[in-house]
Coordinates of C-alpha atoms in Angstrom, one line a residue:
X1 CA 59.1 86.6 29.9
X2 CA 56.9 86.6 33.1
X3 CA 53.9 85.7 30.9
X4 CA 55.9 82.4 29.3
X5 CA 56.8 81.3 32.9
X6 CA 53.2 81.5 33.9
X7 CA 52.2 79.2 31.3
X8 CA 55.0 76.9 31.7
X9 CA 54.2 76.8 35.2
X10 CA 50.6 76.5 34.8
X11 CA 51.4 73.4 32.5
X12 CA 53.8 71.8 34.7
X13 CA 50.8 71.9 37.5
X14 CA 48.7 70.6 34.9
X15 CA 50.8 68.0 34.1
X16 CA 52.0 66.8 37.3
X17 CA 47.9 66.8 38.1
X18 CA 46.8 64.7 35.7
X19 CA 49.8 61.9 36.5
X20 CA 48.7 62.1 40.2
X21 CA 45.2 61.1 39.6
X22 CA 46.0 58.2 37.2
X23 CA 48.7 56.9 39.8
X24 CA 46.0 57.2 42.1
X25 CA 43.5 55.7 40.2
X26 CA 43.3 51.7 39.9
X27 CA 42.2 50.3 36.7
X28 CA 38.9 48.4 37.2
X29 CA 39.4 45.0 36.0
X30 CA 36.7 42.7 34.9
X31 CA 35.0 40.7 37.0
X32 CA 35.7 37.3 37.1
X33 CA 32.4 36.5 39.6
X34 CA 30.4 38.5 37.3
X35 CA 31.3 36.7 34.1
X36 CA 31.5 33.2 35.8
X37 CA 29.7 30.0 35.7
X38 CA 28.1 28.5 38.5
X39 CA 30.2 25.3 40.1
X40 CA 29.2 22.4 42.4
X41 CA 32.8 22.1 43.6
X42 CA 34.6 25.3 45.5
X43 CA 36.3 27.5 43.2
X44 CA 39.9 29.1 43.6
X45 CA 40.4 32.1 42.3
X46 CA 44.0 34.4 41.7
X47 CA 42.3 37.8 42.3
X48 CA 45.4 39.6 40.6
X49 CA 44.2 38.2 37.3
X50 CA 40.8 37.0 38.1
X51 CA 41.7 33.7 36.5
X52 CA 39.8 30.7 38.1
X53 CA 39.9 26.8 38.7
X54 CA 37.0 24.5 39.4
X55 CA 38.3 22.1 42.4
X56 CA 36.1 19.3 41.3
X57 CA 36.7 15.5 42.4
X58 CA 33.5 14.3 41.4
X59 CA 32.0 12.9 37.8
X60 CA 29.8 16.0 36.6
X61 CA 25.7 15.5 35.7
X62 CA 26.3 14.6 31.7
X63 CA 22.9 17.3 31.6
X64 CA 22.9 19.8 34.7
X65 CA 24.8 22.5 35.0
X66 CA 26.2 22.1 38.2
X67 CA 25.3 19.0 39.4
X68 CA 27.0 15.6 39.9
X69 CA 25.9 12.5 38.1
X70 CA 24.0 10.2 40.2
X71 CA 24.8 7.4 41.0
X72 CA 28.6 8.2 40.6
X73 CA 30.8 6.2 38.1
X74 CA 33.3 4.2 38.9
X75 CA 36.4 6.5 38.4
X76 CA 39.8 4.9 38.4
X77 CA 42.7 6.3 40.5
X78 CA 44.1 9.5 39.2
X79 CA 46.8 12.4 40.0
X80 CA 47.0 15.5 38.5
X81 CA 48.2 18.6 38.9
X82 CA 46.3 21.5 40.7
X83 CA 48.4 25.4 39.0
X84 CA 46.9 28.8 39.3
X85 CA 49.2 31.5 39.6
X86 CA 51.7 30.7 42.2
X87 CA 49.5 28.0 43.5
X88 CA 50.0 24.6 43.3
X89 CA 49.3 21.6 44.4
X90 CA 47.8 17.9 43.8
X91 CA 44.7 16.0 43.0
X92 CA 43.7 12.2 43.4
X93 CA 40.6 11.1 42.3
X94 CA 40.5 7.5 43.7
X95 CA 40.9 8.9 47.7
X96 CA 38.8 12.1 46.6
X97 CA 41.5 14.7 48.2
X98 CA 42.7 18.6 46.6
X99 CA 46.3 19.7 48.3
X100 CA 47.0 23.3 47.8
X101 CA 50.3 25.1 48.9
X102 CA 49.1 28.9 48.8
X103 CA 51.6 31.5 49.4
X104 CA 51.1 34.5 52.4
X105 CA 53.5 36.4 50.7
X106 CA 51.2 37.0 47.9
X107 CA 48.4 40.5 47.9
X108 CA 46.4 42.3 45.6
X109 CA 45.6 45.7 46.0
X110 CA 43.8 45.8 42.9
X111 CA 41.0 42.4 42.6
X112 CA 39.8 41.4 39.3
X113 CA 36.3 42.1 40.9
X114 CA 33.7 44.7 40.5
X115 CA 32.6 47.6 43.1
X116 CA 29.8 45.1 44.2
X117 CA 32.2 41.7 44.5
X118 CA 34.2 43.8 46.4
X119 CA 32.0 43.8 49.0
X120 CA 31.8 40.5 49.0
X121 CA 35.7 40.3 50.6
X122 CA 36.0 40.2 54.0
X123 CA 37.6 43.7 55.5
X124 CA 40.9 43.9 55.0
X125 CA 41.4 41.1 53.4
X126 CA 44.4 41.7 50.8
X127 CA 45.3 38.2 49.8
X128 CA 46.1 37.1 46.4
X129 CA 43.8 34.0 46.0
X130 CA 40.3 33.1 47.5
X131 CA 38.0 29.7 47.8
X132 CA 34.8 30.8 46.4
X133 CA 31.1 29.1 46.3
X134 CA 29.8 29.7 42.7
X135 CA 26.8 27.3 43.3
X136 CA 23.9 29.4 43.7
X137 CA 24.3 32.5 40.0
X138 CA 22.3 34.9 43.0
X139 CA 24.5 34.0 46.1
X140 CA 27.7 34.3 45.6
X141 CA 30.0 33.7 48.7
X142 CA 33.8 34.4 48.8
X143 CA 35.9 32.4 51.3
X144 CA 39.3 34.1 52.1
X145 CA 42.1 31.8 52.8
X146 CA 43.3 32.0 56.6
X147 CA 45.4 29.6 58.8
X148 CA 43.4 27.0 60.9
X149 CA 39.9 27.3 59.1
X150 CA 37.6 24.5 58.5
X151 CA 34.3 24.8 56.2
X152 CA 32.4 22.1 55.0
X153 CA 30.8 22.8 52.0
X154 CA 27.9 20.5 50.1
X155 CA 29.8 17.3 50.1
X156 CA 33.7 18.9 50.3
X157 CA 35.5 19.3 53.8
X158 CA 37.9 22.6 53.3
X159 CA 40.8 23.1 56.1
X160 CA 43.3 25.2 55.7
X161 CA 46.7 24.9 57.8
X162 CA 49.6 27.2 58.0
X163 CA 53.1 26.0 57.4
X164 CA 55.6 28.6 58.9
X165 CA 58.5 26.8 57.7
X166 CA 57.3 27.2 53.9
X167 CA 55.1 30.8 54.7
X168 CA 52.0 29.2 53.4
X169 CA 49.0 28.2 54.0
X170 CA 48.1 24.4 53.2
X171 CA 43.9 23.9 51.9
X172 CA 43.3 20.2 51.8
X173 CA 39.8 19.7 50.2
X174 CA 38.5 16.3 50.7
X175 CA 35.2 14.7 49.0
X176 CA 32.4 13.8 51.6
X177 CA 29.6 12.5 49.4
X178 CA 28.1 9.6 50.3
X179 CA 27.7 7.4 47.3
X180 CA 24.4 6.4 48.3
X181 CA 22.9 9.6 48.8
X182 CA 22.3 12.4 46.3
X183 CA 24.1 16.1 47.0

């Protein structure tokens, strides 16, 4: 009898083990910086499923990865809109402005990045979605979303505003290209 308590014992510890350590132990997703394509515009990306949108507001190069046609088209007024997860928001092409409503109350404790795009996140940064700048394939740069920050990036002006009342964060990206000049 002792000996059939030992082993039951000795299995239970086994057991109990081996459910620790894959509790413990996050799943490695795939990386959605790793298997992306580079962007002109700034990305936005819902690190819990590593799905990602292009914020673009300018006519792409009809060639050129990347780059935007020069000279620029005529593009008639348009709305659509902007979804990602719990994001959303609006996009008008005529007065070249992105609106995103990003919620605080979303974290990941578990990005759809590899070991190395990890490091890319700032410390302790836990939120749910990130701007990213996919332009240059060697230099990636991530861009975590935090009340009262303003970036300008190539020809886009980023700011992102808190709204207390709504517990979100507001990113307005408006177009800065100068239709003269090539960016």
């Amino acid at each position: 009898m002792k000996m059939w308590l030992r082993i039951v014992s000795a299995v239970l510890v086994l057991a109990v083990a081996i459910t620790a350590i894959l509790l413990f132990k996050q799943e490695e997703k795939e990386c959605c910086l790793c298997s992306s394509f580079r962007y002109h515009a700034p990305c936005l990306i819902d690190l819990e499923t590593g799905k990602l949108i292009e914020l673009d507001l300018y006519f792409p190069h009809e060639t050129l990865v990347a780059e935007l046609a020069d000279p620029q088209p005529e593009m008639g007024g348009t709305f659509s809109f902007v979804c990602i997860g719990n994001v959303s928001g609006t996009k008008l092409t005529d007065s070249k402005v992105i609106e995103l409503s990003v919620p605080l109350a979303d974290k990941t404790s578990n990005p759809a990045l590899c070991k190395g795009c990890r490091r890319l996140l700032p410390s302790g940064y836990s939120g749910r979605y990130i701007l990213a700048d996919l332009y240059d394939k060697e230099i990636k740069e991530l861009i975590p979303i935090v009340a009262n920050t303003s970036i300008d990036l190539r020809c886009y002006e980023i700011t992102m505003v808190e709204n207390t009342e709504k517990n979100e964060i507001n990113v307005t990206i408006q177009g800065t290209l100068d239709i003269n000049s090539k960016d």
